[in-house]
Amino acid sequence: MTVDDVLREIKGKVRGVIPPSIDVSDVEFEGALVVIYTKHPDKFAKKEELVKQLAKMLQKRIAIRPDPSVITDTDAAERKIKNIIPKDAEITNIYFLPEVGEVIIEVVKPGVAIGKQGILLNEIRKTINWSPHIIRTPPIQSKTVQEIRGYLRSMSDERKEILRKVGRRLHRGISVGERFVRVTTLGGFREVGRSCSLLNTQDSKVMIDCGVDVSSENGSPYIHLPEVLPIETIDAVVITHAHLDHSGLVPLLYKYGFDGPVYCTPPTRDMMTLLQMDYLKVAAADARKIPYSAENIRDVIKHCITMDYGDTTDITPDVRLTLHNAGHILGSSTAHFHVGEGLYNIAFSGDIKYERTWLFNPAINRFPRLEAIIMESTYGARDDIQPTRREATDRLKDIIQRCLKKKGKILVPVFAVGRSQEVMIVIEDLMRTKQIPKVPVYLDGMIWEATAIHTAYPEYLNNKLRAQIFQQGENPLLSEIFERIDSHEMRQRIINDPDPCIVLATSGMMNGGPVMEYFKEWAQSKKNTITFVGYQAEGTIGRRIQKGWGEIPLNVGGNVVNIKMEMSVETCDGFSGHSDRKQLFNYINNMSPHPERIIFGHGEESKCLDLSSSVHKRFNISTAAPMNLETIRFR
Ligand SMILES: [Zn+2]
């Protein structure tokens, strides 16, 4: 059956179910959605059960859109919206997307604007015929979120075309013949960095992650394999989370001619854009080879189809995708693939944290069905046991107390995404509950922007934070103790200020970034303390400091300068976004259903191998730790 046959059949079914008194002017595919255009959107809104019945019958998600001929002009529509939505919802912005008949209403309190059981939304729809879409105004302006939303608005015609193309492609019908499920390991196996896999069935080619190993000259995954090429034959790319070792080379796919969709959560889209832009900036500053342009990053944004946790969508004729919380960073997910209407179920864990952290709920390990899972092994070795969150908090408290007693300064090198927000939450809590004295906490580098993105998506934070934010209106990330450093002058002033303070600054392993400016000046005083909260790779300046070198050679303007180390050096483990060995075992042990096979990757070779054999012995499950470039057949 061709896509036109499929569409004709669907149109027939739609017209058969909908009473003649309700107009259906057109039916279209947009991605996995079946979009019904009507001159009577209000009648559809009243008959919710009708849409449900259609969705069930077609096994598709349905969107009802007003026919362009019936929508109210935008000025009048805006006035009516302002009349319907109560003042205390605090509307900050209203804009219209004529090509989809949607109006986006940005408000401070979405709950108030939506009304009980969506009553106000229905009223808006009935009054102006536009479909209202409420989004939250970010409490601190994130430049990234704002620019992405603006860009998508300006692109909405092209975007609609893209979605239609995706829709037609994914409804092309299933081929006859032998059915199979295989995975090719393209990068990030028996190593960390450049994560990339290809899920291949008789009707689908889906790429999962496309990362870059930033520490290596040749840090690209094997995307030139015959299995992958020609690149236009890839149906879809799924990104588990924004870290560059999972998302860094997605723009490169567009440079090479890919023009299909990228599936991820909304925060992953925003955060990976931030990190990819920064990656280009750093590469240019270091005069390294720049793999792609900012235009290619915009291509990714344009092709992103975002999904919330728990949403399920068809991504190819025989593969259905669901994203689940992975507990690792904002928006991080485990990708679950349901292949061939019950033929096989396979998940890619992505990076997972199987413990409730200060920011996120633990990773989801319960699925309706599951035969195989591809899992990370970052801390898979026998001695990879980390302190609990509680122990880490106590340790950080102790370090800060000791340093502040000496009236010193505390410098914390951090990665912008994930760890810095966790450290912020802990420090805010310690200060608010008066367990440590109140001193200013300065944020330097990309941390502020990453934090702003976190505040735009509070529904992705853990239950406790959500309750604190939604019920008490208190977001610890917005506390007044945090101050943003946004200029060279301000940084200089803080460096020379004699008063105690805490500085969180990038980069996390001290291979550059603003953290170096503070370090150069503060290293030579016994009063100050440097505190590591993240992994320091061999060969980095961070690792040398951690090892206790008496002098640290730094490259200052082309000359090597030896910085004498007088400041205290502390390490505070337990802030990791990865599961330790114990948590990985618990994750598997409590997994439901128990998979038949587990494939390990995303870890040093010895860790992948050890974890694979230990899990096999303990659970009697078939396991493997493949190298890159292997293909495994599952069905
Ligand atoms: Zn990660």
XYZ file of C-alpha atoms and ligand atoms in Angstrom:
636
model
C 0.000 0.000 0.000
C 1.362 3.471 -0.825
C 1.082 6.420 1.514
C -1.699 7.869 -0.648
C -3.706 4.660 -0.298
C -3.178 4.796 3.463
C -4.312 8.418 3.603
C -7.359 7.717 1.410
C -8.350 4.837 3.684
C -7.969 7.015 6.780
C -10.033 9.818 5.220
C -12.780 7.308 4.456
C -12.802 6.054 8.036
C -12.805 9.592 9.462
C -15.768 10.635 7.318
C -17.544 7.416 8.245
C -17.354 8.156 11.973
C -17.971 11.895 12.053
C -21.633 12.956 11.803
C -22.487 14.934 8.638
C -23.318 18.010 10.735
C -19.605 18.412 11.508
C -17.419 19.613 8.662
C -14.179 17.832 7.708
C -12.341 19.979 5.179
C -9.078 18.029 5.025
C -7.066 15.177 6.583
C -3.247 15.225 6.570
C -0.261 13.512 8.139
C 2.060 15.639 10.244
C 4.760 13.404 11.672
C 2.908 10.582 13.394
C -0.170 12.770 13.836
C -3.316 12.546 11.768
C -4.503 16.130 11.458
C -8.164 16.804 10.760
C -9.097 20.281 9.490
C -12.621 21.426 10.200
C -14.828 24.486 10.013
C -16.368 23.380 13.325
C -13.506 23.046 15.832
C -15.919 23.945 18.659
C -18.175 20.990 17.839
C -15.136 18.697 17.926
C -14.068 20.165 21.258
C -17.514 19.332 22.664
C -17.305 15.747 21.428
C -14.134 14.578 23.093
C -15.268 10.972 22.906
C -15.461 11.265 19.128
C -11.749 12.105 18.861
C -10.916 9.300 21.305
C -12.968 6.865 19.260
C -11.184 7.942 16.084
C -7.754 7.612 17.711
C -8.612 4.128 18.873
C -9.985 3.049 15.546
C -7.056 4.424 13.539
C -4.420 3.547 16.177
C -3.061 7.052 15.631
C -2.826 10.264 17.555
C -5.311 12.809 16.244
C -5.099 16.597 16.134
C -8.081 18.758 15.287
C -7.250 22.048 13.577
C -9.526 24.874 12.493
C -9.950 25.396 8.781
C -8.150 28.687 7.966
C -11.442 30.205 6.744
C -13.057 30.184 10.211
C -10.390 31.628 12.506
C -10.875 35.074 14.085
C -8.455 37.843 13.075
C -5.484 38.038 15.419
C -6.213 41.423 17.059
C -9.744 40.462 18.020
C -8.571 37.006 19.068
C -5.910 38.488 21.344
C -8.465 40.749 23.058
C -10.780 37.806 23.659
C -7.999 35.659 25.086
C -7.137 38.426 27.548
C -10.787 38.565 28.574
C -11.045 34.851 29.218
C -7.743 34.165 31.020
C -7.752 35.519 34.599
C -5.271 38.306 35.391
C -3.416 36.237 37.994
C -2.304 33.760 35.313
C -0.055 36.659 34.213
C 0.099 36.531 30.425
C 3.540 37.660 29.217
C 3.250 36.974 25.497
C 0.695 35.872 22.889
C 1.589 34.847 19.359
C -0.237 33.188 16.487
C 0.844 30.379 14.160
C -1.631 30.732 11.247
C -0.352 27.699 9.301
C -1.374 25.342 12.101
C -4.200 27.441 13.488
C -2.502 27.625 16.898
C -2.120 30.447 19.339
C 0.722 30.217 21.837
C -0.003 31.901 25.151
C 2.976 32.399 27.452
C 1.919 32.701 31.087
C 3.571 32.684 34.498
C 0.951 30.270 35.921
C -0.163 27.726 33.306
C -2.531 25.973 35.735
C -4.578 29.140 36.200
C -4.696 29.824 32.445
C -5.823 26.302 31.562
C -8.580 26.247 34.165
C -10.185 23.234 35.841
C -10.152 20.307 33.395
C -9.170 22.705 30.622
C -12.399 24.686 30.835
C -10.758 27.989 29.863
C -8.908 26.397 26.971
C -12.196 25.099 25.642
C -13.773 28.503 25.995
C -10.932 30.135 24.057
C -11.211 27.520 21.323
C -14.951 28.033 21.071
C -14.724 31.822 20.999
C -11.911 32.354 18.484
C -11.558 28.942 16.756
C -7.755 29.019 17.157
C -6.284 26.069 19.104
C -4.778 27.561 22.251
C -1.477 26.220 23.542
C -0.331 27.383 26.972
C 3.377 27.494 27.793
C 5.175 28.666 30.882
C 7.119 31.931 30.882
C 10.635 31.040 32.039
C 11.182 32.763 35.421
C 14.659 33.814 34.352
C 15.106 34.536 30.681
C 17.061 31.815 28.940
C 18.556 33.176 25.758
C 18.632 29.661 24.309
C 14.961 28.884 25.010
C 13.897 32.285 23.723
C 15.921 32.019 20.529
C 14.757 28.479 19.783
C 11.096 29.388 20.290
C 11.544 32.504 18.140
C 13.346 30.592 15.444
C 10.669 27.888 15.276
C 8.020 30.602 15.022
C 9.764 32.275 12.117
C 10.183 28.876 10.440
C 6.681 27.600 10.940
C 5.810 27.251 7.241
C 8.934 25.249 6.554
C 8.406 23.311 9.738
C 4.941 22.259 8.621
C 6.404 21.026 5.332
C 9.017 19.011 7.233
C 6.375 17.407 9.448
C 4.229 16.518 6.428
C 7.199 14.903 4.752
C 8.008 12.941 7.908
C 4.353 11.928 8.122
C 4.174 10.678 4.544
C 7.416 8.792 4.940
C 6.449 7.034 8.104
C 3.081 5.973 6.687
C 4.649 4.336 3.657
C 3.424 0.897 4.761
C 5.187 -2.285 5.871
C 7.061 -4.484 3.411
C 6.497 -8.228 3.212
C 9.298 -10.716 3.813
C 11.508 -11.886 6.653
C 11.434 -9.733 9.745
C 14.513 -9.000 11.821
C 15.904 -6.681 14.503
C 19.603 -5.833 14.621
C 21.819 -3.224 16.250
C 25.137 -1.989 14.890
C 27.558 -0.401 17.365
C 28.889 2.767 15.736
C 30.608 4.395 18.696
C 30.855 4.512 22.482
C 31.291 0.769 23.025
C 34.170 -0.307 25.294
C 34.858 3.429 25.551
C 33.188 6.627 26.738
C 32.512 9.319 24.141
C 31.005 9.351 20.634
C 27.973 7.233 21.572
C 26.116 6.053 18.482
C 24.098 2.954 17.525
C 21.950 1.953 14.603
C 18.723 0.014 15.117
C 17.811 -1.743 11.905
C 14.688 -3.717 10.960
C 13.393 -4.732 7.540
C 11.524 -1.415 7.351
C 13.571 0.941 9.540
C 16.929 2.515 10.148
C 16.995 4.440 13.400
C 20.105 6.063 14.815
C 20.331 6.334 18.587
C 22.622 9.192 19.704
C 25.381 10.729 17.608
C 28.056 11.915 19.989
C 31.562 13.243 19.769
C 34.580 12.315 21.862
C 35.887 15.799 22.627
C 39.109 14.473 24.162
C 40.216 12.797 20.938
C 41.400 14.129 17.588
C 39.295 11.584 15.749
C 36.269 11.687 17.990
C 33.569 10.845 15.453
C 31.505 7.631 15.455
C 31.613 5.303 12.423
C 28.845 6.992 10.458
C 30.435 6.137 7.102
C 29.619 2.437 7.336
C 27.615 0.844 4.508
C 24.887 0.085 7.072
C 24.443 3.816 7.618
C 24.860 5.178 4.093
C 23.356 6.726 2.105
C 22.570 8.989 5.027
C 19.126 9.906 3.623
C 18.044 6.308 4.230
C 18.052 6.871 7.984
C 14.428 7.235 9.055
C 14.960 8.926 12.372
C 17.539 9.941 14.948
C 16.751 9.595 18.654
C 18.819 11.552 21.176
C 18.819 10.237 24.754
C 20.322 13.402 26.274
C 22.174 16.617 25.559
C 25.745 15.795 26.653
C 28.108 16.169 23.705
C 29.198 12.527 23.851
C 25.580 11.726 22.871
C 24.486 14.733 20.796
C 27.642 16.551 19.627
C 27.571 15.427 15.982
C 23.850 15.492 15.169
C 24.367 18.713 13.140
C 27.025 16.898 11.099
C 24.346 14.471 9.852
C 22.517 17.430 8.274
C 25.735 18.721 6.762
C 26.075 15.293 5.109
C 22.546 15.420 3.690
C 20.292 13.846 6.299
C 16.922 15.607 6.369
C 14.822 13.411 8.637
C 13.481 14.003 12.147
C 15.320 14.058 15.485
C 13.279 12.802 18.447
C 14.096 13.971 21.969
C 12.538 15.742 24.968
C 12.103 19.551 24.821
C 14.860 20.227 27.399
C 17.229 17.942 25.485
C 16.628 19.979 22.334
C 17.372 23.259 24.116
C 20.319 22.013 26.126
C 21.997 20.254 23.204
C 21.674 23.445 21.145
C 23.467 25.327 23.925
C 26.226 22.708 24.120
C 26.647 22.381 20.338
C 26.945 26.169 19.953
C 29.529 26.199 22.735
C 31.369 23.308 21.096
C 31.732 25.375 17.906
C 32.901 28.389 19.909
C 35.543 26.398 21.820
C 36.748 24.687 18.624
C 37.128 28.068 16.909
C 38.983 29.533 19.901
C 41.420 26.585 19.963
C 41.887 26.850 16.181
C 40.709 23.237 15.878
C 38.882 21.824 12.903
C 35.243 22.932 13.015
C 33.076 20.010 11.927
C 29.867 21.916 11.078
C 28.308 25.362 11.079
C 25.719 27.132 13.217
C 23.366 26.692 10.238
C 23.571 22.900 10.731
C 22.616 23.367 14.398
C 19.547 25.291 13.231
C 18.767 22.380 10.873
C 18.613 20.133 13.940
C 16.235 22.495 15.764
C 13.998 22.679 12.706
C 13.805 18.885 12.464
C 13.311 18.180 16.180
C 10.102 16.429 17.137
C 9.928 16.716 20.894
C 8.197 14.233 23.174
C 7.548 14.292 26.911
C 8.299 11.335 29.169
C 5.748 8.571 28.674
C 4.546 9.807 25.261
C 4.534 7.133 22.559
C 4.833 7.842 18.881
C 5.324 5.963 15.618
C 8.697 6.898 14.131
C 8.853 4.437 11.211
C 6.329 2.029 9.649
C 7.325 -0.701 12.130
C 8.871 1.083 15.133
C 7.133 2.903 17.965
C 9.181 5.035 20.387
C 8.585 5.950 24.043
C 10.966 8.116 26.087
C 11.283 7.537 29.850
C 13.070 9.498 32.564
C 16.713 8.396 32.932
C 17.569 10.526 36.005
C 20.916 11.653 34.554
C 20.514 15.321 33.476
C 17.579 17.587 32.604
C 15.426 15.853 29.968
C 17.644 12.749 29.827
C 15.804 9.685 28.663
C 15.805 5.963 28.128
C 14.523 5.196 24.629
C 12.151 2.231 24.383
C 11.425 0.804 20.918
C 8.422 -1.377 20.218
C 9.162 -3.141 16.927
C 6.694 -4.710 14.486
C 3.455 -4.773 16.515
C 4.789 -7.106 19.191
C 7.709 -8.643 17.318
C 10.350 -7.296 19.685
C 10.993 -4.667 22.370
C 14.410 -3.155 22.852
C 15.526 -0.194 24.981
C 18.612 2.019 25.053
C 19.208 3.155 28.623
C 21.305 6.215 27.739
C 23.184 7.466 30.804
C 21.204 6.523 33.888
C 21.080 7.454 37.548
C 19.150 4.870 39.540
C 18.813 6.967 42.687
C 16.745 10.033 43.434
C 19.143 12.967 43.136
C 18.715 16.548 44.319
C 17.305 17.368 40.886
C 15.715 14.268 39.359
C 13.649 11.182 40.039
C 15.462 7.850 39.624
C 15.642 6.259 36.160
C 12.551 4.345 35.017
C 13.180 0.611 34.641
C 9.615 -0.637 34.206
C 8.296 -1.147 30.718
C 5.145 -2.793 29.312
C 7.386 -5.228 27.448
C 11.144 -5.651 27.094
C 13.292 -8.349 25.517
C 16.654 -6.562 25.362
C 18.346 -3.449 26.698
C 21.584 -1.667 25.762
C 23.037 -0.218 28.974
C 25.765 2.133 30.124
C 28.732 0.858 32.206
C 30.520 4.085 33.223
C 30.905 2.954 36.847
C 30.629 -0.773 36.184
C 33.819 -1.959 37.916
C 33.827 -3.775 41.260
C 35.273 -0.845 43.212
C 33.058 1.792 41.581
C 31.022 2.535 44.684
C 30.089 6.136 45.386
C 28.992 7.863 48.577
C 25.260 8.494 48.972
C 23.715 11.919 48.365
C 23.500 12.412 52.137
C 27.195 11.637 52.667
C 28.166 13.949 49.803
C 26.109 16.789 51.332
C 27.790 16.334 54.731
C 31.203 16.314 53.148
C 30.558 19.480 51.122
C 29.194 21.175 54.251
C 32.353 20.279 56.156
C 34.641 21.555 53.364
C 32.781 24.877 53.113
C 32.679 25.354 56.894
C 36.425 24.802 57.282
C 37.275 27.215 54.483
C 34.886 29.948 55.618
C 36.339 29.724 59.139
C 39.683 30.749 57.588
C 37.816 33.550 55.749
C 38.895 31.948 52.488
C 37.318 31.488 49.085
C 35.937 28.232 47.715
C 36.446 27.492 44.042
C 34.383 24.669 42.518
C 35.195 23.660 38.926
C 31.972 22.272 37.406
C 30.396 21.156 34.162
C 27.709 23.638 33.167
C 24.970 21.051 32.790
C 23.840 18.817 35.649
C 26.477 18.904 38.391
C 26.442 22.669 38.849
C 22.685 22.745 39.462
C 23.004 19.856 41.964
C 25.746 21.703 43.844
C 23.619 24.872 43.756
C 20.653 23.057 45.338
C 22.849 21.651 48.129
C 24.494 25.000 48.897
C 21.140 26.814 48.846
C 19.693 24.285 51.273
C 22.709 24.487 53.616
C 22.515 28.291 53.675
C 18.740 28.508 54.041
C 18.804 26.085 56.975
C 21.768 28.011 58.444
C 24.090 24.999 58.437
C 26.738 27.166 56.774
C 27.169 30.952 56.901
C 25.560 32.995 54.127
C 28.145 34.203 51.604
C 27.653 35.133 47.936
C 27.695 32.259 45.444
C 28.941 33.365 42.019
C 28.188 31.454 38.828
C 30.627 31.904 35.976
C 30.626 30.410 32.475
C 27.668 28.680 30.848
C 26.209 27.685 34.241
C 23.754 30.580 34.366
C 22.295 29.794 30.960
C 22.063 26.063 31.744
C 20.312 26.943 35.015
C 17.880 29.205 33.146
C 16.940 26.246 30.930
C 16.340 24.146 34.081
C 13.914 26.767 35.379
C 12.003 26.698 32.072
C 11.176 22.987 32.578
C 10.278 22.467 36.253
C 8.061 19.478 35.337
C 11.282 17.546 34.536
C 12.620 17.945 38.094
C 12.018 15.475 40.945
C 8.780 15.324 42.970
C 10.190 17.209 45.916
C 11.434 20.151 43.839
C 8.232 20.213 41.813
C 6.173 20.443 44.998
C 8.435 23.192 46.308
C 8.153 25.126 43.035
C 4.453 24.621 42.244
C 2.927 24.563 45.729
C 5.165 26.988 47.619
C 6.319 29.015 44.644
C 9.947 28.606 45.719
C 12.566 27.529 43.245
C 15.934 27.097 44.995
C 17.735 27.670 41.678
C 16.311 31.210 41.714
C 17.571 32.033 45.222
C 19.072 35.489 45.676
C 22.336 33.974 46.960
C 23.282 33.168 43.363
C 24.896 35.884 41.302
C 25.817 35.725 37.692
C 29.252 36.833 36.501
C 28.733 38.294 33.076
C 31.742 40.489 32.429
C 35.490 40.493 32.686
C 35.339 43.500 35.061
C 32.987 41.747 37.436
C 35.191 38.652 37.459
C 38.240 40.798 38.217
C 36.426 42.548 41.045
C 35.498 39.234 42.671
C 39.002 37.834 42.221
C 40.431 40.839 44.100
C 37.649 41.108 46.698
C 39.080 40.120 50.142
C 35.748 38.763 51.454
C 34.921 35.047 51.495
C 32.706 33.651 48.746
C 31.923 30.521 46.719
C 32.527 30.411 42.971
C 31.155 27.736 40.636
C 32.896 28.028 37.284
C 33.502 26.038 34.136
C 35.239 24.022 32.833
C 34.788 21.001 35.033
C 38.230 19.455 34.438
C 40.051 22.800 34.268
C 41.136 22.482 30.664
C 40.206 26.121 30.109
C 37.217 28.331 30.886
C 36.782 31.096 33.472
C 37.685 28.757 36.368
C 41.345 29.221 35.366
C 41.241 32.984 36.067
C 40.197 32.433 39.678
C 42.598 29.558 40.096
C 45.652 31.552 38.976
C 44.990 34.229 41.589
C 43.683 32.153 44.460
C 46.008 29.115 44.314
C 48.748 30.918 46.169
C 46.864 31.487 49.426
C 46.484 28.873 52.171
C 43.122 30.388 53.117
C 41.444 29.235 49.893
C 40.098 25.836 48.878
C 39.508 24.181 45.537
C 36.817 21.490 45.604
C 36.270 18.895 42.878
C 32.770 17.480 42.539
C 33.174 15.694 39.206
C 35.406 13.157 37.531
C 38.888 14.436 36.565
C 40.283 12.608 33.531
C 43.936 11.585 33.357
C 46.097 14.316 31.821
C 43.836 17.235 32.779
C 44.945 20.088 35.029
C 42.182 19.118 37.424
C 43.698 15.657 37.834
C 47.170 17.108 38.518
C 45.815 19.361 41.236
C 43.860 16.461 42.675
C 47.038 14.342 42.776
C 48.708 17.022 44.914
C 51.293 18.504 42.548
C 53.234 21.264 44.358
C 53.378 23.397 41.249
C 50.946 23.505 38.350
C 52.389 24.544 34.975
C 49.893 26.723 33.083
C 50.058 28.150 29.623
C 49.586 31.901 30.012
C 49.652 33.751 26.699
C 52.048 31.247 25.124
C 54.417 31.100 28.109
C 54.482 28.346 30.698
C 54.005 29.752 34.179
C 54.320 27.587 37.275
C 51.544 28.241 39.774
C 52.615 27.378 43.303
C 49.918 25.396 45.082
C 49.149 26.718 48.548
C 45.351 26.435 48.551
C 43.673 23.343 50.063
C 42.558 20.669 47.628
C 39.398 18.689 48.362
C 37.377 16.128 46.447
C 33.708 15.576 47.118
C 32.423 12.408 45.432
C 28.784 11.457 45.217
C 27.566 14.134 42.821
C 27.756 11.878 39.774
C 24.845 11.626 37.369
C 25.782 8.013 36.637
C 24.734 4.939 38.580
C 27.544 3.302 40.520
C 28.072 -0.457 40.379
C 25.545 -1.144 43.141
C 22.901 1.026 41.483
C 23.455 -0.631 38.098
C 22.836 -4.009 39.727
C 19.721 -2.707 41.486
C 18.493 -1.214 38.214
C 18.733 -4.632 36.537
C 17.430 -6.543 39.533
C 14.301 -4.392 39.828
C 13.729 -4.158 36.106
C 10.288 -5.230 34.962
C 9.970 -7.327 32.917
C 13.365 -8.999 33.127
C 15.036 -8.746 29.701
C 16.411 -11.797 27.923
C 19.537 -9.977 26.825
C 21.625 -7.063 28.048
C 24.323 -5.376 25.955
C 26.861 -3.182 27.754
C 28.602 -0.119 26.370
C 29.513 3.419 27.488
C 32.404 2.468 29.771
C 36.125 1.725 29.677
C 36.803 -1.675 28.123
C 37.547 -3.452 31.415
C 34.375 -2.069 33.021
C 32.095 -3.147 30.161
C 33.625 -6.641 30.191
C 33.533 -7.041 33.962
C 29.952 -5.793 34.226
C 28.843 -8.038 31.365
C 30.280 -11.188 32.941
C 29.173 -10.289 36.489
C 25.597 -9.598 35.390
C 25.517 -12.848 33.442
C 26.654 -14.831 36.506
C 24.337 -13.077 38.903
C 21.119 -12.982 36.830
C 21.682 -15.777 34.327
C 20.828 -13.375 31.507
C 22.563 -13.476 28.132
C 24.988 -10.510 28.134
C 27.646 -9.061 25.847
C 30.086 -6.146 25.717
C 30.637 -5.681 21.983
C 33.370 -3.593 20.406
C 32.540 -0.755 18.041
C 31.572 -1.879 14.511
C 29.802 -5.075 15.563
C 26.275 -6.001 14.544
C 24.077 -8.042 16.851
C 20.945 -9.742 15.643
C 18.154 -9.889 18.217
C 15.372 -11.450 16.135
Zn 25.772 12.007 29.876
